[in-house]
XYZ file of C-alpha atoms in Angstrom:
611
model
C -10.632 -11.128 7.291
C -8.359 -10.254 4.107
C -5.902 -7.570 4.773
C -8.118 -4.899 4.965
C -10.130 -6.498 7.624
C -7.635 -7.512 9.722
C -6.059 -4.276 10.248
C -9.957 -2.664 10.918
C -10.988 -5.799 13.088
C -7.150 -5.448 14.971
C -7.581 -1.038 15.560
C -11.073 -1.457 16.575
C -10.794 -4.095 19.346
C -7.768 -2.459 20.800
C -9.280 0.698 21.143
C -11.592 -0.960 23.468
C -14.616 -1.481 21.002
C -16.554 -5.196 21.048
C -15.531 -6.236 17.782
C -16.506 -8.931 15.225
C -14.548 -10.097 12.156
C -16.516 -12.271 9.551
C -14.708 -14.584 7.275
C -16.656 -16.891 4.490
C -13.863 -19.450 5.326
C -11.769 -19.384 8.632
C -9.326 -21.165 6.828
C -8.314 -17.813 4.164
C -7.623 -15.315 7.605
C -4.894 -12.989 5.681
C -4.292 -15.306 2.623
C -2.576 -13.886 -0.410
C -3.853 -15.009 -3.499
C -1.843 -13.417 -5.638
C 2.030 -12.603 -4.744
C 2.985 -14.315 -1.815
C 5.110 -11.059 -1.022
C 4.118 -7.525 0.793
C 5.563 -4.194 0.257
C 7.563 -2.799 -3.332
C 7.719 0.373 -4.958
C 5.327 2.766 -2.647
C 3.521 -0.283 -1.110
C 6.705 -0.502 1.222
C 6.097 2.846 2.604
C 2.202 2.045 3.314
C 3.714 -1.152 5.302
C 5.802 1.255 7.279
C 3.401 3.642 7.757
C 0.369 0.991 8.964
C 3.192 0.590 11.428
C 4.307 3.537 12.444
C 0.646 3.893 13.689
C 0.583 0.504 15.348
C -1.291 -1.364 12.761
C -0.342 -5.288 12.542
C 1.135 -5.950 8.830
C 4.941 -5.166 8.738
C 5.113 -7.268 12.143
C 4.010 -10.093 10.872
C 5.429 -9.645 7.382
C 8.979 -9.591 9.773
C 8.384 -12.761 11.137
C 7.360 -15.148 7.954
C 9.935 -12.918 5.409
C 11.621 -15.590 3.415
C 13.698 -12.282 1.749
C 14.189 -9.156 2.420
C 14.997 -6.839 -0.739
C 15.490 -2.588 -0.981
C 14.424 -1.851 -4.311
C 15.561 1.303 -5.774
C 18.768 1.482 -4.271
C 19.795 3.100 -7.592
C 17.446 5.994 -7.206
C 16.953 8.660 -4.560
C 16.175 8.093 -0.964
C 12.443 8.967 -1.625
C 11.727 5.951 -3.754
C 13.937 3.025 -1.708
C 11.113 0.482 -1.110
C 11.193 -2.379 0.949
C 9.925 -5.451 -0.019
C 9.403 -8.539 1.430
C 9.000 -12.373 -0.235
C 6.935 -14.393 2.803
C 5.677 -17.569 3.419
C 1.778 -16.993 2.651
C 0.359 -19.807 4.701
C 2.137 -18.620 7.764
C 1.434 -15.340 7.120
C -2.326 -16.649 7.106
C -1.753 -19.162 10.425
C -0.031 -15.924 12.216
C -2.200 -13.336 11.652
C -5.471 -15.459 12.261
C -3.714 -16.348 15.660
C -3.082 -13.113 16.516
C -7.004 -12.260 15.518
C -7.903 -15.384 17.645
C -5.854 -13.997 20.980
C -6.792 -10.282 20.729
C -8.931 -8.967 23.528
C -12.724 -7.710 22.440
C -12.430 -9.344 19.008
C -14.477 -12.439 18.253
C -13.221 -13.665 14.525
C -16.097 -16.160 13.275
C -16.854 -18.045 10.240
C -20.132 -16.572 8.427
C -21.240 -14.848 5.212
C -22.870 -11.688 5.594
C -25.282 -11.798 3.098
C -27.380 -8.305 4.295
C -27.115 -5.159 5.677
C -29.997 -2.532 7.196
C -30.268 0.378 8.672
C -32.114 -0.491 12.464
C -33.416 1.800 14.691
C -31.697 4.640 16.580
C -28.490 4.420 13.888
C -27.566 0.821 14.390
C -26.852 -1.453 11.107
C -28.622 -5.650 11.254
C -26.041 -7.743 9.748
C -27.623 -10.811 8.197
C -25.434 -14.108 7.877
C -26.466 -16.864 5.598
C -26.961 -19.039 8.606
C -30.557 -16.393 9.489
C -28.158 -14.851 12.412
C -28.445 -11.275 12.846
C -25.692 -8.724 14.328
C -26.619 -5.683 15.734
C -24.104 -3.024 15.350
C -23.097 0.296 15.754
C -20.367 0.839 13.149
C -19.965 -1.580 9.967
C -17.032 -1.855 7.751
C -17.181 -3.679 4.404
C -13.851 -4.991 3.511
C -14.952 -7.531 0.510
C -11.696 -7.654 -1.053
C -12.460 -9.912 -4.457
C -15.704 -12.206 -2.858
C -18.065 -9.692 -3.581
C -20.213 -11.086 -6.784
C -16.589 -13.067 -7.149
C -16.968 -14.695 -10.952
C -13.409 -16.720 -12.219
C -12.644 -16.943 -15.811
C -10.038 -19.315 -17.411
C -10.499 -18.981 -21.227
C -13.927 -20.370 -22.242
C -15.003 -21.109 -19.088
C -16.615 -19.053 -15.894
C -17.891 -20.160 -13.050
C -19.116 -17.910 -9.493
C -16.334 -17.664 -6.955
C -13.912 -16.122 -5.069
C -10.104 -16.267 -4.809
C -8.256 -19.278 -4.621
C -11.369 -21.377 -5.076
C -13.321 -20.266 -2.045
C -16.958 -19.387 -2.115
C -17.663 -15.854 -3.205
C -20.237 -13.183 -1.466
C -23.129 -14.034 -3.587
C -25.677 -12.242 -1.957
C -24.260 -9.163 0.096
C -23.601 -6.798 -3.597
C -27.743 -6.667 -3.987
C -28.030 -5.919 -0.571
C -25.451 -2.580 -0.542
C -27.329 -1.579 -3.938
C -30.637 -1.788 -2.517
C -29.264 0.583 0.329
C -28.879 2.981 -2.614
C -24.981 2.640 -2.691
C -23.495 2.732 -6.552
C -20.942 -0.526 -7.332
C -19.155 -1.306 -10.395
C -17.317 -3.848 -11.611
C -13.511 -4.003 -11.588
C -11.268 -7.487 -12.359
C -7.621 -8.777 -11.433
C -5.890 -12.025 -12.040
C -3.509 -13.970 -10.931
C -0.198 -16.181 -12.405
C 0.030 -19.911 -12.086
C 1.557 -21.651 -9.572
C 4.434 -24.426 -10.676
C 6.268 -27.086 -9.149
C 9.201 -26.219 -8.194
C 11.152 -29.770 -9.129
C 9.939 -29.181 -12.745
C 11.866 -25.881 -13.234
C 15.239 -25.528 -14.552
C 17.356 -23.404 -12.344
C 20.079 -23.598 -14.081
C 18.740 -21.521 -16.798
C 17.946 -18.754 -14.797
C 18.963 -15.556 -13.211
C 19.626 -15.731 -9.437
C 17.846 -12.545 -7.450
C 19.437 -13.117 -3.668
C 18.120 -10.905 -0.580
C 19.544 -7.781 0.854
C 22.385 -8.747 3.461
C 21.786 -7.968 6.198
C 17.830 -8.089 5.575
C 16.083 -4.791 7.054
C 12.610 -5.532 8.756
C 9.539 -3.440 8.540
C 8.491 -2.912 11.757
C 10.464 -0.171 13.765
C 9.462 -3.354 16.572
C 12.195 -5.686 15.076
C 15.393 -5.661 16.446
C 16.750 -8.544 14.255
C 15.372 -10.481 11.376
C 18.081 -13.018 10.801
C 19.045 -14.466 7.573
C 17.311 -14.598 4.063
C 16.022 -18.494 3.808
C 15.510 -17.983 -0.165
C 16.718 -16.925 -3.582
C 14.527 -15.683 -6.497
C 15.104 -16.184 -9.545
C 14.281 -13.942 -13.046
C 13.699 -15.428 -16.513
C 12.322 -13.815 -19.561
C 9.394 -14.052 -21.917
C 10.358 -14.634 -25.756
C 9.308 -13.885 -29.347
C 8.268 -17.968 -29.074
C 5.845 -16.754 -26.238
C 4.576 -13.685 -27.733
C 3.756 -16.057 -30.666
C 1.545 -18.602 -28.469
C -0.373 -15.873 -27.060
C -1.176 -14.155 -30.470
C -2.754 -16.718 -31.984
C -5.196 -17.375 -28.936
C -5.874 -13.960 -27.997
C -9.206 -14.660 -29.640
C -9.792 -17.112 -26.787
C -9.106 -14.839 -24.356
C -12.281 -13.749 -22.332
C -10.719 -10.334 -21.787
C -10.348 -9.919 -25.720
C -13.449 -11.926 -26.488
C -15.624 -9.278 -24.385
C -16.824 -12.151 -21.823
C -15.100 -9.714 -19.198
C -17.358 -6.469 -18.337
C -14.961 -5.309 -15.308
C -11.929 -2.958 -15.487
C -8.618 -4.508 -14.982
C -5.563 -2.955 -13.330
C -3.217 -0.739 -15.316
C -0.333 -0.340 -13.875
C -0.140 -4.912 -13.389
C -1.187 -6.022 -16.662
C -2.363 -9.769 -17.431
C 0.552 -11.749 -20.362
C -1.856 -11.201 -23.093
C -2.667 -7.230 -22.140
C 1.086 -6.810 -21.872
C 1.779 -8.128 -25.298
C -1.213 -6.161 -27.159
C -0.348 -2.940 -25.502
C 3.352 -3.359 -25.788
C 3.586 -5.223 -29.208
C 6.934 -4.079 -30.251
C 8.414 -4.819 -26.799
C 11.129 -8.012 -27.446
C 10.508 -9.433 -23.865
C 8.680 -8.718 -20.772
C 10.846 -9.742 -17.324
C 9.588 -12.649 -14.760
C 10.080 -13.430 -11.626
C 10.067 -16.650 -10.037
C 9.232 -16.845 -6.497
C 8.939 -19.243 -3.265
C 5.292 -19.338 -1.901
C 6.664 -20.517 1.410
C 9.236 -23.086 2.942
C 7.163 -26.256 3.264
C 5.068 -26.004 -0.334
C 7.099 -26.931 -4.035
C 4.663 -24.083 -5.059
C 6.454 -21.191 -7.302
C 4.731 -18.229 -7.926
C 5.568 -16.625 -11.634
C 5.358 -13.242 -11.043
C 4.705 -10.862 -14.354
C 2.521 -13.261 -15.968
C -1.129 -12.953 -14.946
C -3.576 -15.184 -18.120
C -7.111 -15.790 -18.294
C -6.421 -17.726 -21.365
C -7.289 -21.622 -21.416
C -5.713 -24.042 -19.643
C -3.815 -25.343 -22.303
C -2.613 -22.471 -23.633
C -0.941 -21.552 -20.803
C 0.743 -24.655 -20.881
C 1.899 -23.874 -23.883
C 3.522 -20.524 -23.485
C 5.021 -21.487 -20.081
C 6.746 -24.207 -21.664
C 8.228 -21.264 -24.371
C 10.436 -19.614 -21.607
C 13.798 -20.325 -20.267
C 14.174 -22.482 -17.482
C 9.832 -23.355 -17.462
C 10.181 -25.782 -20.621
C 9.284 -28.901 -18.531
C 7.005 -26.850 -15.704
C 4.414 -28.368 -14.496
C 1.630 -26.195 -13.496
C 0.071 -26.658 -9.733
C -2.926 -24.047 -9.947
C -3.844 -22.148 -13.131
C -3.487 -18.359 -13.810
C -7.254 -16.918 -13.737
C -8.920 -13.632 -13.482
C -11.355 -12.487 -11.166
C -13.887 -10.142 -12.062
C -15.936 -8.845 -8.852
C -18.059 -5.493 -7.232
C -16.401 -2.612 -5.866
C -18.295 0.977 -5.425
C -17.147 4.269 -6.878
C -15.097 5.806 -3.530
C -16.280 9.222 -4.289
C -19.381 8.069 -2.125
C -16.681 7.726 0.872
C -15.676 11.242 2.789
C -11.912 11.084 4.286
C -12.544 8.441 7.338
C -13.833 6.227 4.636
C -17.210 6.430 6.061
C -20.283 6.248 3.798
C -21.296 10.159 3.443
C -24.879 9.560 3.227
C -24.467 6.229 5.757
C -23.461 7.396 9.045
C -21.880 4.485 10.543
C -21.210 2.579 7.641
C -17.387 2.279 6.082
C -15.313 0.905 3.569
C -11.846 -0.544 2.882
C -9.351 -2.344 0.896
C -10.349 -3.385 -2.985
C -14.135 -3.130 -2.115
C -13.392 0.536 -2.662
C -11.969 0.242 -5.908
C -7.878 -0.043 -4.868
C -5.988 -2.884 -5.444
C -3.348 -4.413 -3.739
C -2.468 -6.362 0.329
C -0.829 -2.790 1.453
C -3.207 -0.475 -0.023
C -6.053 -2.811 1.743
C -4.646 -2.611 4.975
C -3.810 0.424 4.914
C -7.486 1.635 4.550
C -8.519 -1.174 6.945
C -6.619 0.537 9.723
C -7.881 3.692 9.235
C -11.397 2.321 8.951
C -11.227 0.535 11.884
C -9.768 3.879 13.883
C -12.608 5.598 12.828
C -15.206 3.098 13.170
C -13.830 2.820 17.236
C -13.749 6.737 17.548
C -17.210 6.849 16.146
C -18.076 4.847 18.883
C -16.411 6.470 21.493
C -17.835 10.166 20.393
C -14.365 11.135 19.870
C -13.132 13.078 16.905
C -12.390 11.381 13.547
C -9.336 10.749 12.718
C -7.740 11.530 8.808
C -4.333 11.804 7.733
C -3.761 14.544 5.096
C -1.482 14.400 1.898
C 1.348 15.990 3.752
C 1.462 13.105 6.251
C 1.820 9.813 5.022
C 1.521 7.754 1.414
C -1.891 6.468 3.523
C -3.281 10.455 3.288
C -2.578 10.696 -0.277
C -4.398 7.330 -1.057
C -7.555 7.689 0.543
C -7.503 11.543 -0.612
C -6.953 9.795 -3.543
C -9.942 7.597 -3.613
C -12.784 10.181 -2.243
C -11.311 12.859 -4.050
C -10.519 12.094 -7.797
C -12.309 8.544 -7.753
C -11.222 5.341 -9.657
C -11.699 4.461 -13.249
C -9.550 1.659 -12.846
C -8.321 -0.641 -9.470
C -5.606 2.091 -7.987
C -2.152 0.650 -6.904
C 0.060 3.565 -4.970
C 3.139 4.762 -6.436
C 5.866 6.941 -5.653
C 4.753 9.275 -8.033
C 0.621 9.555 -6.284
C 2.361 12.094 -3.995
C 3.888 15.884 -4.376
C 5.751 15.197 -0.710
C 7.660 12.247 -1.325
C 10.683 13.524 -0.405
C 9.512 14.255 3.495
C 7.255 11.161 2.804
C 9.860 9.105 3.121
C 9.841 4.906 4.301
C 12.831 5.413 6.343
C 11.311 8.508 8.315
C 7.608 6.921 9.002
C 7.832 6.787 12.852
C 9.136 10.098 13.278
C 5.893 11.188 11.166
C 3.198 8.720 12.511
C 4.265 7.501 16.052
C 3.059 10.258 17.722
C -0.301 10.169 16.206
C -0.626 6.611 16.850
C 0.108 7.263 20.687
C -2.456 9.974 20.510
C -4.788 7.537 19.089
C -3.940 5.234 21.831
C -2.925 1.991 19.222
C 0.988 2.576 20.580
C 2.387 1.012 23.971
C 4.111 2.311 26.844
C 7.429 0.353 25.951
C 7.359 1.250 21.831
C 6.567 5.027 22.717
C 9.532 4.639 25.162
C 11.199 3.249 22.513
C 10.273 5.908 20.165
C 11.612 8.999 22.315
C 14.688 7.691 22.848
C 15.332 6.698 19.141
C 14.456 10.997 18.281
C 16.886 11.633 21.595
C 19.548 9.829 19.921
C 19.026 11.452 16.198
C 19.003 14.787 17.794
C 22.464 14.136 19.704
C 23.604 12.861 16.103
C 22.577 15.822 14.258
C 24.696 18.000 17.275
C 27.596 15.736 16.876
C 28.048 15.896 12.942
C 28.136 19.747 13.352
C 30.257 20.254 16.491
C 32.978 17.449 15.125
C 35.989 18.761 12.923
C 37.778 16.704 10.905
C 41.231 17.881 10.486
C 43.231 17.791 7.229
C 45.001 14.502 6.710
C 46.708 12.418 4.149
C 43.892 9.342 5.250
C 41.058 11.682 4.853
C 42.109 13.331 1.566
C 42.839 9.700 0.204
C 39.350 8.890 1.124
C 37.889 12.147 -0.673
C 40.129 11.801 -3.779
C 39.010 8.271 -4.199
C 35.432 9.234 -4.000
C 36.343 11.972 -6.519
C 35.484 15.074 -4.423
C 37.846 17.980 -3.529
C 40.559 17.219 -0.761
C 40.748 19.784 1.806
C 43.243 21.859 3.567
C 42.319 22.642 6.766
C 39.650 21.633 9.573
C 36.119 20.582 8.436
C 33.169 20.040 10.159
C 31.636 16.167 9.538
C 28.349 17.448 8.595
C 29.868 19.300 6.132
C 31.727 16.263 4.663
C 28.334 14.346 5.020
C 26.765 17.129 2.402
C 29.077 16.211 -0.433
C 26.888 13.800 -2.647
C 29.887 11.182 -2.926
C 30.048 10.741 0.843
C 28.034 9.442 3.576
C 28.290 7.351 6.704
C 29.996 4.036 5.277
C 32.657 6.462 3.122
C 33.797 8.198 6.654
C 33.988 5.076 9.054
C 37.957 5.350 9.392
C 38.063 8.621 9.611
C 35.277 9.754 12.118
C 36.585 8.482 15.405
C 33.508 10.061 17.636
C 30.692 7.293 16.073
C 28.249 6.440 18.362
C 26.675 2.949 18.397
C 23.270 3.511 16.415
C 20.677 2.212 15.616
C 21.628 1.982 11.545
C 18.074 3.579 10.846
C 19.110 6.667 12.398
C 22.351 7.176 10.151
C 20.386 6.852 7.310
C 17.700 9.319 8.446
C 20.219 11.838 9.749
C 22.130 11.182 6.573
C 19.673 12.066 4.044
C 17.871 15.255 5.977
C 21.984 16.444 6.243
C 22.089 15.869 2.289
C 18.596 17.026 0.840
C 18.181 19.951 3.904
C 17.604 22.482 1.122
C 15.035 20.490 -0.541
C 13.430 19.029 2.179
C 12.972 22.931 3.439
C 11.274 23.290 0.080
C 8.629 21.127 0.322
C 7.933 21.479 3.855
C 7.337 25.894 2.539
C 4.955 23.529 -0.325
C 2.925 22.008 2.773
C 2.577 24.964 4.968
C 0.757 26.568 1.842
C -1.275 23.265 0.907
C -2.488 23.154 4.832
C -3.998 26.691 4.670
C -6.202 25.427 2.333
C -6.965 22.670 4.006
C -7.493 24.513 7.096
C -10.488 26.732 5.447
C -13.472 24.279 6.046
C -16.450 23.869 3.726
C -19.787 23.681 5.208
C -20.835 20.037 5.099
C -24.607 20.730 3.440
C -23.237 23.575 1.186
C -25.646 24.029 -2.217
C -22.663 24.776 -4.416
C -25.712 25.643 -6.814
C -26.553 28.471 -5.219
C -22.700 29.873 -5.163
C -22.425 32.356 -7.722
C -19.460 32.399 -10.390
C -18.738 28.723 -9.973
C -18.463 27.014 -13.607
C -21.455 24.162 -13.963
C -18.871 21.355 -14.162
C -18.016 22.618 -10.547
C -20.843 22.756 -9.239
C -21.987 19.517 -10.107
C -18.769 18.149 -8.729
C -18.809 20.008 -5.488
C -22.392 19.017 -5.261
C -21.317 15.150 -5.250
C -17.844 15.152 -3.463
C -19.181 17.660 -0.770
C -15.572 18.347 -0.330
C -14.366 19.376 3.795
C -12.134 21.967 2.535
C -10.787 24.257 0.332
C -7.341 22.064 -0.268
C -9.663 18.892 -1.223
C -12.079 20.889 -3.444
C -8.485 22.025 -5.478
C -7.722 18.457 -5.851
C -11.328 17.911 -7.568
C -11.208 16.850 -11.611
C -13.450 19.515 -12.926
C -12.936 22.723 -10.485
C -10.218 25.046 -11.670
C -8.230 27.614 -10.296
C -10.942 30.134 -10.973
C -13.785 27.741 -9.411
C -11.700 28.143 -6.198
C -11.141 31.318 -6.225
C -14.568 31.814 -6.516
C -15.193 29.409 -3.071
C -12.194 31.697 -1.050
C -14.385 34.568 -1.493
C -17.429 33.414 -0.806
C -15.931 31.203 2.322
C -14.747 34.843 3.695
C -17.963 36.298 3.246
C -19.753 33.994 5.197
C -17.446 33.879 7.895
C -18.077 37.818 7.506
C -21.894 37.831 8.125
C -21.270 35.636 10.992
């Protein structure tokens, strides 16, 4: 019942499946161990996305946000992110409430500690209590329980996050299935009382005004309750942590598993990046009724007292006192490759995966797997197609092709730059991508697809309006264009055409453009940026039609890419283990070239030609 589990446990049940969520400790429903905060760069568009589809995260996120912040506003539409700080024990008390109160979903406390195959394809769950499940569909959503081992300098002890009891049994039980894990780790910061920090010191970080919610669901969020704050690390700190790196586990080799690359632990960051002055920190709320701060940017597994030590080096932290150590968490994960593009097992019919047990990291990236586990596990059921979302579609296609494609060598965190598309892959535009699909699905309602329609109605009518409205010349408008630096005109001009200059938009024409319609401000900013990147956005949509005709030339499922002539051995050895389900995803392979796929086109037409 981590993030990944409550989005498969939510899907399932509400696609009319008898469903069971199992949690080691009913207490930990949703928690966050790490940054009480969802969304950020790329993980804000998964949040939209999750949804857009009718998944449960940005809803919730909306209603225990203690700030709401765009990031990237200095960039390009395609990389604004939204994130969100929240209150992570009512995030947990909301979301196990709404697991409690959903129809054909029993949430109960037990640790599954085996699973076999039964007769006629059903799985027996085992909990430690001797109970056994029967079901039809399974999905293992482990997070960082699964063989869950802490480390805090010299010493290591078995358990999961946030001092809960770890899976201890169920990792034998998926190898002895024949199912490959590894071991990957993360860590965490320490968590300080508030009263001991010096805020004076520090950097104020305040919320977005007004705050913009996730869900396309939330009419109004209200105002930000909080404000972060930023300090800095210091050649004092870097100094601490040099002279113990010896006691860190990580650099002492007491760590076997793979940490994350792209979120670094203190002492990684100052060993990789030794020339590097300072490294940035944020310090965050973990919720309105806890003194808890959260010190974002600086993850340890060093000793206790060391961290005291560099803590105390940095601005504004010299008298912190620290509530819960940083740690790391070293735990099992399996290599995704063994996953096709529902996230089922390939060689387990029945069986799925999601969220950090296949090798991501990250609430979002979890729950955005979860849901599409759970919509697959339900359709399984139900002898309905699968569904899978391709690159093209959503930030959610592009991780899980991703994962089952390429594989992970280290825990994968989504970013902007994962996807070729991300200028049609946008946050703002989610529900015009994913809505329908969730209706088809059946996870959207009668009101929010009523909701939906009228919302493209409205765009459409906007998009008519900016190109049947002229603008005539005027001493007011030209004012307005000379300010913003861009050519003054001389006679009549259409408002779209105005909205195409790159210094103007909506909020630079609001005197002038008499006609505005009261609008949703969601569909401004949509119309506003397809008006401005048309050109590009035509582009990459030409990009997608090609990438789909690939993806529309199926591979048989049992193909013996040994037996295909001209293919390179790296390929076939690939192919052989992937089993790709098209041409498109065979492309994306490490290891198959150009020529490799050439080499499958013309063989794919010849067989199609014999039959």
């Amino acid at each position: 019942a981590g993030h990944a589990g409550i989005e498969a446990g939510l899907a399932a049940a509400r696609l009319g499946c008898k469903t069971a969520v199992f949690t080691i400790n009913m207490d930990a429903v949703g928690n966050c161990p790490c940054n009480p905060s969802i969304g950020g760069t790329a993980k804000g568009h998964l949040v939209r996305e999750i949804d857009a589809l009718g998944g449960e995260m940005g809803k919730t996120a909306d209603e225990c946000f203690l700030q709401m912040r765009m990031l990237n506003r200095g960039k390009g539409p395609a990389v604004h992110s939204l994130r969100a700080q929240i209150d992570r024990r009512k995030y947990s008390t909301v979301m196990k409430h709404k697991l409690e109160m959903q129809q054909n979903l029993d949430l109960r406390q037990a640790e599954i500690i085996s699973i076999k195959q039964g007769e006629n394809g059903q799985w027996l769950l085992e909990t430690r209590l001797n109970a056994v499940f029967t079901c039809k569909t399974v999905i293992i959503a482990t997070g960082t329980f699964l063989g869950g081992r802490i480390y805090v300098g010299e010493v290591s002890y078995e358990s999961g996050p946030d001092g809960i009891f770890p899976a201890a049994f169920l990792g034998q039980s998926i190898r002895e299935l024949g199912i490959e894990t590894r071991r990957f780790k993360t860590g965490t910061p320490a968590r300080v009382l508030k009263s001991s920090i010096d805020f004076s010191e520090l950097e104020e970080q305040p919320g977005d005004e007004p705050p913009i919610p996730f869900s396309y669901d939330t009419k109004e969020l209200g105002e930000n309750k909080v404000v972060c704050h930023i300090s800095y690390t210091n050649e004092q700190t870097k100094d601490v942590i040099q002279k113990n790196i010896h006691r860190s586990p990580l650099y002492a080799g007491k760590i076997e598993g793979i940490g994350p690359r792209y979120c670094p632990s203190i002492e990684d960051k100052i060993v990789r990046f030794a020339d590097k002055p300072r490294h940035q920190l944020f310090i965050e709320p973990c919720g309105l009724d806890t003194e808890e701060m959260y010190i974002q940017g600086m993850s340890s597994s060093l000793p206790e007292e060391v961290q005291l030590e560099f803590y105390h080096t940095i601005k504004g932290l010299e008298n912190a006192l620290i509530m819960r150590s940083a740690y790391a968490i070293e735990y099992d994960c399996i290599d995704p490759l063994q996953l096709d593009a529902t996230l089922e097992f390939a060689d387990y019919p029945g069986l799925y995966g999601a969220g950090q047990f296949n090798g991501s990291s990250g609430y979002e990236e979890a729950a955005a797997q979860g849901l599409i586990a759970g919509i697959n596990a339900a359709l399984r059921v139900k002898g309905k197609e699968p569904f899978i979302l391709d690159r093209a579609s959503s930030y959610i296609g592009t991780l899980i092709d991703d994962l089952v494609t390429k594989g992970v060598s280290d825990p994968y965190r989504m970013m902007t730059s994962r996807s070729e598309y991300r200028l049609i892959l946008r946050q703002d535009n989610a529900d015009t991508r994913l809505t329908p699909l969730g209706r088809e699905i059946g996870l959207i309602s009668d009101s929010r697809w009523q909701s939906f329609i009228e919302k493209q109605e409205q765009k459409k009518a906007e998009y008519k309006r900016l190109k049947m409205t002229v603008i005539s010349p005027s001493d007011e408008l030209n004012e307005i264009l000379v300010s913003r630096e861009t050519s003054p005109v001389t006679t009549g001009i259409r408002l779209i055409d105005l909205i195409k200059r790159p210094q103007l938009g909506y909020d630079a024409l609001k005197d002038i453009d008499r006609t505005r319609p009261d609008l949703d401000p969601n569909i401004f900013e949509q119309v506003e940026i397809e008006v401005k990147y048309e050109g590009y956005i035509k582009r990459q949509e030409a990009q997608i039609e090609q990438m789909r005709r690939l993806e529309n030339k199926s591979l048989p499922k049992n193909t013996d890419y040994n037996t295909i002539a001209g293919l390179r051995l790296e390929a076939q050895e690939k192919l052989n283990k992937i089993k790709p389900q098209n041409i498109g995803q065979a492309s994306r392979i490490s290891g198959v070239s150009p020529a490799d796929i050439s080499v499958l086109v013309i063989w794919l037409s010849q067989l199609k030609n014999k039959d």
